[in-house]
Short mmCIF file of C-alpha atoms in Angstrom, two decimals:
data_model
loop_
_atom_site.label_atom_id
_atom_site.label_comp_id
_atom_site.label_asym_id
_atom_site.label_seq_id
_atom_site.Cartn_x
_atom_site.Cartn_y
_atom_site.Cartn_z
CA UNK S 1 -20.83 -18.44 9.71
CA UNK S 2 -22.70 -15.20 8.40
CA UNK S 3 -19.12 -13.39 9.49
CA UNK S 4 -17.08 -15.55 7.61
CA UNK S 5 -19.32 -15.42 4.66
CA UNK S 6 -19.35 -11.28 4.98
CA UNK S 7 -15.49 -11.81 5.65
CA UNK S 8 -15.14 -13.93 2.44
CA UNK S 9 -16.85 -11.28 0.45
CA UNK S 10 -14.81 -8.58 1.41
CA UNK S 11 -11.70 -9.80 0.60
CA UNK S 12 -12.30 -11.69 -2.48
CA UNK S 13 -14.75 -9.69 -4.15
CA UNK S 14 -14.42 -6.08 -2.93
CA UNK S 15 -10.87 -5.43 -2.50
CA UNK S 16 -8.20 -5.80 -5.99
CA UNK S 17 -6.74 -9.02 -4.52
CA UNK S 18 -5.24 -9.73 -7.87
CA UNK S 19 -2.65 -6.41 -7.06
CA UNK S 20 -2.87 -6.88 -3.40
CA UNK S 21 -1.44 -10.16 -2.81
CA UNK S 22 1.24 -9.16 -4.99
CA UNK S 23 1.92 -6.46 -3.12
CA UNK S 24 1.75 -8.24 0.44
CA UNK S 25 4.12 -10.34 -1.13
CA UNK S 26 6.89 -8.09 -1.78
CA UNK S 27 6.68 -6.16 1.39
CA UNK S 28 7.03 -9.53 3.05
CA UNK S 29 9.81 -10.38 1.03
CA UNK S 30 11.40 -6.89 2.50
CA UNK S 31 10.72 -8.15 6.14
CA UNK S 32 14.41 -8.89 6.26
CA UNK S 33 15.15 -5.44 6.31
CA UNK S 34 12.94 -4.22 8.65
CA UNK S 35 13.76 -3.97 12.78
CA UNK S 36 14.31 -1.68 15.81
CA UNK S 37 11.47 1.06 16.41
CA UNK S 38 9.92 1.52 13.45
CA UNK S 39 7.73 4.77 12.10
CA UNK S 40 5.02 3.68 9.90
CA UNK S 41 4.07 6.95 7.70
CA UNK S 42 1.04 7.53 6.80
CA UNK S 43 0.13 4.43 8.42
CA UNK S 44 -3.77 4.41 8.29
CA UNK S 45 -5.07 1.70 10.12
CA UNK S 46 -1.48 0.30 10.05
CA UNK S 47 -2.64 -2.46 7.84
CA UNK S 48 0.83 -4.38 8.26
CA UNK S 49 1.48 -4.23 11.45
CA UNK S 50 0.69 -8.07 12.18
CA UNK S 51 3.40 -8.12 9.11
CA UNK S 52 6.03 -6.56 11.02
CA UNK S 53 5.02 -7.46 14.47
CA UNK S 54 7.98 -10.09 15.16
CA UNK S 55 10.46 -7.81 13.71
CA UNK S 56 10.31 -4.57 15.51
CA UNK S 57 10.20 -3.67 19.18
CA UNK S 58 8.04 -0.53 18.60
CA UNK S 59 5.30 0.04 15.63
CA UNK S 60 4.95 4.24 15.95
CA UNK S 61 2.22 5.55 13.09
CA UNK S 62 1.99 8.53 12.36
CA UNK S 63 -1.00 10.25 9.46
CA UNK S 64 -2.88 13.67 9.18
CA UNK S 65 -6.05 12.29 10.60
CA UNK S 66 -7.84 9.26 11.72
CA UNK S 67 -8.99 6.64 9.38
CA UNK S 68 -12.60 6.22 9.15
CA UNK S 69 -13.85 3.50 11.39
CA UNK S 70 -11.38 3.37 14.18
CA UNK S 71 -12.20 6.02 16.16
CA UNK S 72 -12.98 4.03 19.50
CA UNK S 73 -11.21 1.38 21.78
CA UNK S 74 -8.76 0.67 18.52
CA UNK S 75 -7.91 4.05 18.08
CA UNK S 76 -7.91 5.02 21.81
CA UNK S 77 -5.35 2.04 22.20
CA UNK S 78 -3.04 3.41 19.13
CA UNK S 79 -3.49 -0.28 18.20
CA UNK S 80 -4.69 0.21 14.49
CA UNK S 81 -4.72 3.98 14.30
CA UNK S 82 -1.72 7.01 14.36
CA UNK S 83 0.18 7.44 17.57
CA UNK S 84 0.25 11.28 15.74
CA UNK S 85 -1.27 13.12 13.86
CA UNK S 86 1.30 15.15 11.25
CA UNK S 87 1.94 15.37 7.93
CA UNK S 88 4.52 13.17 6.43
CA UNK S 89 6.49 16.06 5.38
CA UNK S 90 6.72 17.29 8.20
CA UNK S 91 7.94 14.19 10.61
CA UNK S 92 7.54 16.41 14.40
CA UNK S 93 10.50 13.44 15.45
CA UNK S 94 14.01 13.95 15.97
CA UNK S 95 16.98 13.26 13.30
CA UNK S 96 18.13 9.50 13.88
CA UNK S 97 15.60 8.67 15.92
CA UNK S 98 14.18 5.30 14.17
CA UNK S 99 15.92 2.10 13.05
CA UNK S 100 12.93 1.11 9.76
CA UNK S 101 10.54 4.12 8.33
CA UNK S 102 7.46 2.13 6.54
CA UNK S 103 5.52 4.03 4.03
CA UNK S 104 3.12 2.35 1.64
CA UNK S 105 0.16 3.62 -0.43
CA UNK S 106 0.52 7.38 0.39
CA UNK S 107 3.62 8.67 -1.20
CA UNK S 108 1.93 9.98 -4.65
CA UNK S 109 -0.45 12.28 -2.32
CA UNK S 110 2.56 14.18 -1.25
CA UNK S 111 2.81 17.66 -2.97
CA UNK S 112 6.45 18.04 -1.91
CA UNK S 113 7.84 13.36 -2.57
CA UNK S 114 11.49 14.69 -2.79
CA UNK S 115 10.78 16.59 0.62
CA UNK S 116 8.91 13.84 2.17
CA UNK S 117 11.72 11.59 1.01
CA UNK S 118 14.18 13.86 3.06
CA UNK S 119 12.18 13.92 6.08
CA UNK S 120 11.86 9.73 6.01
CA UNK S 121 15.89 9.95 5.49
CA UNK S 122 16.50 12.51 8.41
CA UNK S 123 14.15 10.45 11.16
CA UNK S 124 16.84 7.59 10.07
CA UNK S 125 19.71 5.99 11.83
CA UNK S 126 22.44 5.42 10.31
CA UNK S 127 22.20 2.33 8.76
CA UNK S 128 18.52 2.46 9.10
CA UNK S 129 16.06 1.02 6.23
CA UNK S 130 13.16 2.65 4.40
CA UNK S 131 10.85 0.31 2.66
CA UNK S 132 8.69 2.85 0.74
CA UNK S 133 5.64 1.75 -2.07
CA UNK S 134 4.54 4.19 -4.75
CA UNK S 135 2.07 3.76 -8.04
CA UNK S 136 3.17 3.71 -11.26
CA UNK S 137 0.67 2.72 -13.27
CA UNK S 138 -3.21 3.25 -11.99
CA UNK S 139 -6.19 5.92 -12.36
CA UNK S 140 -6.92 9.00 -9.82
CA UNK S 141 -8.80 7.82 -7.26
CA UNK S 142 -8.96 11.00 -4.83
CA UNK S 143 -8.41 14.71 -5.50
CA UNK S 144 -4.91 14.37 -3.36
CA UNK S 145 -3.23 12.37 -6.32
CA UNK S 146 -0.49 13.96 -7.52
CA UNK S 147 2.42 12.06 -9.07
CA UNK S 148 3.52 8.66 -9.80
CA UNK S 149 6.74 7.07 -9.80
CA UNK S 150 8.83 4.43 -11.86
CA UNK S 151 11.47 2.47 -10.35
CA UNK S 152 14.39 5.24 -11.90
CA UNK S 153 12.21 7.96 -10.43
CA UNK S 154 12.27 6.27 -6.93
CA UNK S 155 15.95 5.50 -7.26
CA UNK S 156 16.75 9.37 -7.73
CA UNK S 157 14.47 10.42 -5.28
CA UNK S 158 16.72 7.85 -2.84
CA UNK S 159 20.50 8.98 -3.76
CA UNK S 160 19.09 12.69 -3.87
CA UNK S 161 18.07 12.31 -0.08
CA UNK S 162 21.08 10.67 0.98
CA UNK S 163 19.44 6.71 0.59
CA UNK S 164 21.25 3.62 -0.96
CA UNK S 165 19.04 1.85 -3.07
CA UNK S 166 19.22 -2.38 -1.96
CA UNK S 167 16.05 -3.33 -3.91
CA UNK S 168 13.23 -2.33 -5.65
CA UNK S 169 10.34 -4.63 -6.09
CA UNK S 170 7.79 -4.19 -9.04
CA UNK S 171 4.25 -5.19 -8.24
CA UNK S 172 1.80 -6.42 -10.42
CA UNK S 173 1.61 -5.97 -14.49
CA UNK S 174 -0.20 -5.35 -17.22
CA UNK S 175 -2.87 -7.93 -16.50
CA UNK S 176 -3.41 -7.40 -12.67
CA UNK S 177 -3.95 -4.03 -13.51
CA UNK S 178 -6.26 -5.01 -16.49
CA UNK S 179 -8.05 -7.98 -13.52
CA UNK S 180 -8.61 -5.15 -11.20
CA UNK S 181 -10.07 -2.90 -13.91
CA UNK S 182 -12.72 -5.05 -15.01
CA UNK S 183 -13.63 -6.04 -11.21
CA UNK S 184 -13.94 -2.38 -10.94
CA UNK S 185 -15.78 -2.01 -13.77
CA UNK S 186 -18.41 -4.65 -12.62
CA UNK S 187 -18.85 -3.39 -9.52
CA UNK S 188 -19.85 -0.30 -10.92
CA UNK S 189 -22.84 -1.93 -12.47
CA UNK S 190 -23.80 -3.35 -9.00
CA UNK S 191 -26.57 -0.40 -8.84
CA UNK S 192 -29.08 -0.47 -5.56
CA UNK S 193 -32.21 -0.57 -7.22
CA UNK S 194 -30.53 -3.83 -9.02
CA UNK S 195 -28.23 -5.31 -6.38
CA UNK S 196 -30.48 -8.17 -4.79
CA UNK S 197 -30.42 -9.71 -7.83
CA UNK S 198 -27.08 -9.47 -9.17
CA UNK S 199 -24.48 -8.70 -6.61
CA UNK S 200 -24.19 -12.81 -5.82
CA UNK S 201 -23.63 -13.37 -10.00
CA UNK S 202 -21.62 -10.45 -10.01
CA UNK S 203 -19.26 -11.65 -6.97
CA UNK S 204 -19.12 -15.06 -8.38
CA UNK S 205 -17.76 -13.47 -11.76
CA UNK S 206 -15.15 -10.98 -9.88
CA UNK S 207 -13.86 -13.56 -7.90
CA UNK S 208 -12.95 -15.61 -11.25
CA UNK S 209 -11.60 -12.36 -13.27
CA UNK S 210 -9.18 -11.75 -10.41
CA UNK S 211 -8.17 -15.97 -10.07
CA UNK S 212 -7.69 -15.85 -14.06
CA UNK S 213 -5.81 -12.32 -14.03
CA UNK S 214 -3.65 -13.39 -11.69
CA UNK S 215 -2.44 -16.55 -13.31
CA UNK S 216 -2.20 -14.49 -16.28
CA UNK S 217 0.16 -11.87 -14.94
CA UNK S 218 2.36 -14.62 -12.90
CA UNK S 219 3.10 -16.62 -16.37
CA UNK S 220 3.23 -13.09 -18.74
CA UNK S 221 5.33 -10.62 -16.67
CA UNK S 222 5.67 -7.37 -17.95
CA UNK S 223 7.98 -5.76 -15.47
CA UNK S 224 8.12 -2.32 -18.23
CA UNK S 225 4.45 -1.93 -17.21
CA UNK S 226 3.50 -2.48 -13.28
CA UNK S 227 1.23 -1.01 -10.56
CA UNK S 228 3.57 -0.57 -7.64
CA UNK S 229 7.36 -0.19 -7.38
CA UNK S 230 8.29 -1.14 -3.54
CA UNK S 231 11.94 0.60 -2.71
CA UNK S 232 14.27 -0.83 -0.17
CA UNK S 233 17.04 1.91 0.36
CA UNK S 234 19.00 2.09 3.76
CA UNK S 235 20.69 5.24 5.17
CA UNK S 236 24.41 5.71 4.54
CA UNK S 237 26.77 7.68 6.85
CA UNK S 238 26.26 11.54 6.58
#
């Protein structure tokens, strides 16, 4: 029970649901175009690889280190950490060599995207997919933050690397930004000395914000204004 409740409280109150189940969404919605051996870049923990799992006959990640937290038996199994460790513009894999290259939530910490974008094309088959997530629209979270990208910036990136553009999928607007802003906000004022007596009120609060954001930004779309753009581009003949 006391996991559930810690599990509940994670998801609902912690994390931006009002963005991420947009975003889970749309790369679900892009599950048609994924198959074959498949390189996750920059995969983390590889968050979707349950996503993927019925799709593909391999799941290879590959990220510059090893995420925080999954450094034993997960980790030592590849499971839910990188098969290598490399830098995504940099691929140390052969040209052709995968049928779907995954990249989601890393792509603005590149220093070199259009380079980055050429390695993800050049690790293709032909006829391979890349389903590929950058930020358009959020604040700087980490010192590695570079650039972000709108949908014709993504598109360009594509064509110049030799990438058809099928789809691209915007995530999120103007007020699941504005729901995950104020749950951010609040949990700033979460503060130790106070936090036994207001993280429950608090939670309660966050958890409504993100229910009534959400509504709000399924019935108001602004698709000028969103969080994410999600490309699906597949590899032409060279």
């Amino acid at each position: 029970m006391l996991t559930r409740v810690i599990r509940f409280w994670q998801v609902w109150v912690k994390l931006p649901w009002v963005v991420d189940r947009k975003f889970d969404f749309a790369l679900s919605q892009a599950r048609q175009y994924v198959g074959g051996r498949l390189l996750d870049v920059g995969c983390g923990a590889k968050p979707y690889r349950k996503l993927y799992a019925a799709s593909v006959d391999r799941h290879i990640g590959v990220d510059f280190t090893i995420p925080d937290g999954n450094r034993e038996e997960e980790v030592a199994s590849r499971a839910m950490g990188p098969d290598v460790l490399a830098d995504g513009q940099h691929l140390p894999f052969r040209s052709t060599s995968f049928d779907t290259v995954l990249c989601t939530h890393v792509f603005v910490h590149f220093k070199e995207p259009s380079q980055a974008m050429g390695e993800m094309s050049r690790v293709l088959r032909e006829g391979g997919h890349l389903v590929l997530s950058a930020r358009q629209m959020w604040h700087v979270y980490v010192a590695e933050d570079y650039f972000r990208f709108t949908e014709n910036g993504l598109r360009h990136l594509a064509k110049k690397n030799g990438l058809e553009v099928l789809q691209v999928f915007g995530v999120g607007g103007f007020f699941a930004r504005l729901g995950a802003k104020l749950s951010y906000f609040l949990h700033s004022l979460n503060r130790r000395k106070l936090r036994f007596f207001i993280e429950v009120p608090l939670g309660i609060l966050i958890v409504f914000i993100q229910g009534l954001f959400y509504f709000l930004d399924s019935i108001f779309p602004t698709p000028n204004d969103v969080v994410f753009n999600v490309l699906v581009a597949r590899k032409g003949s060279q």
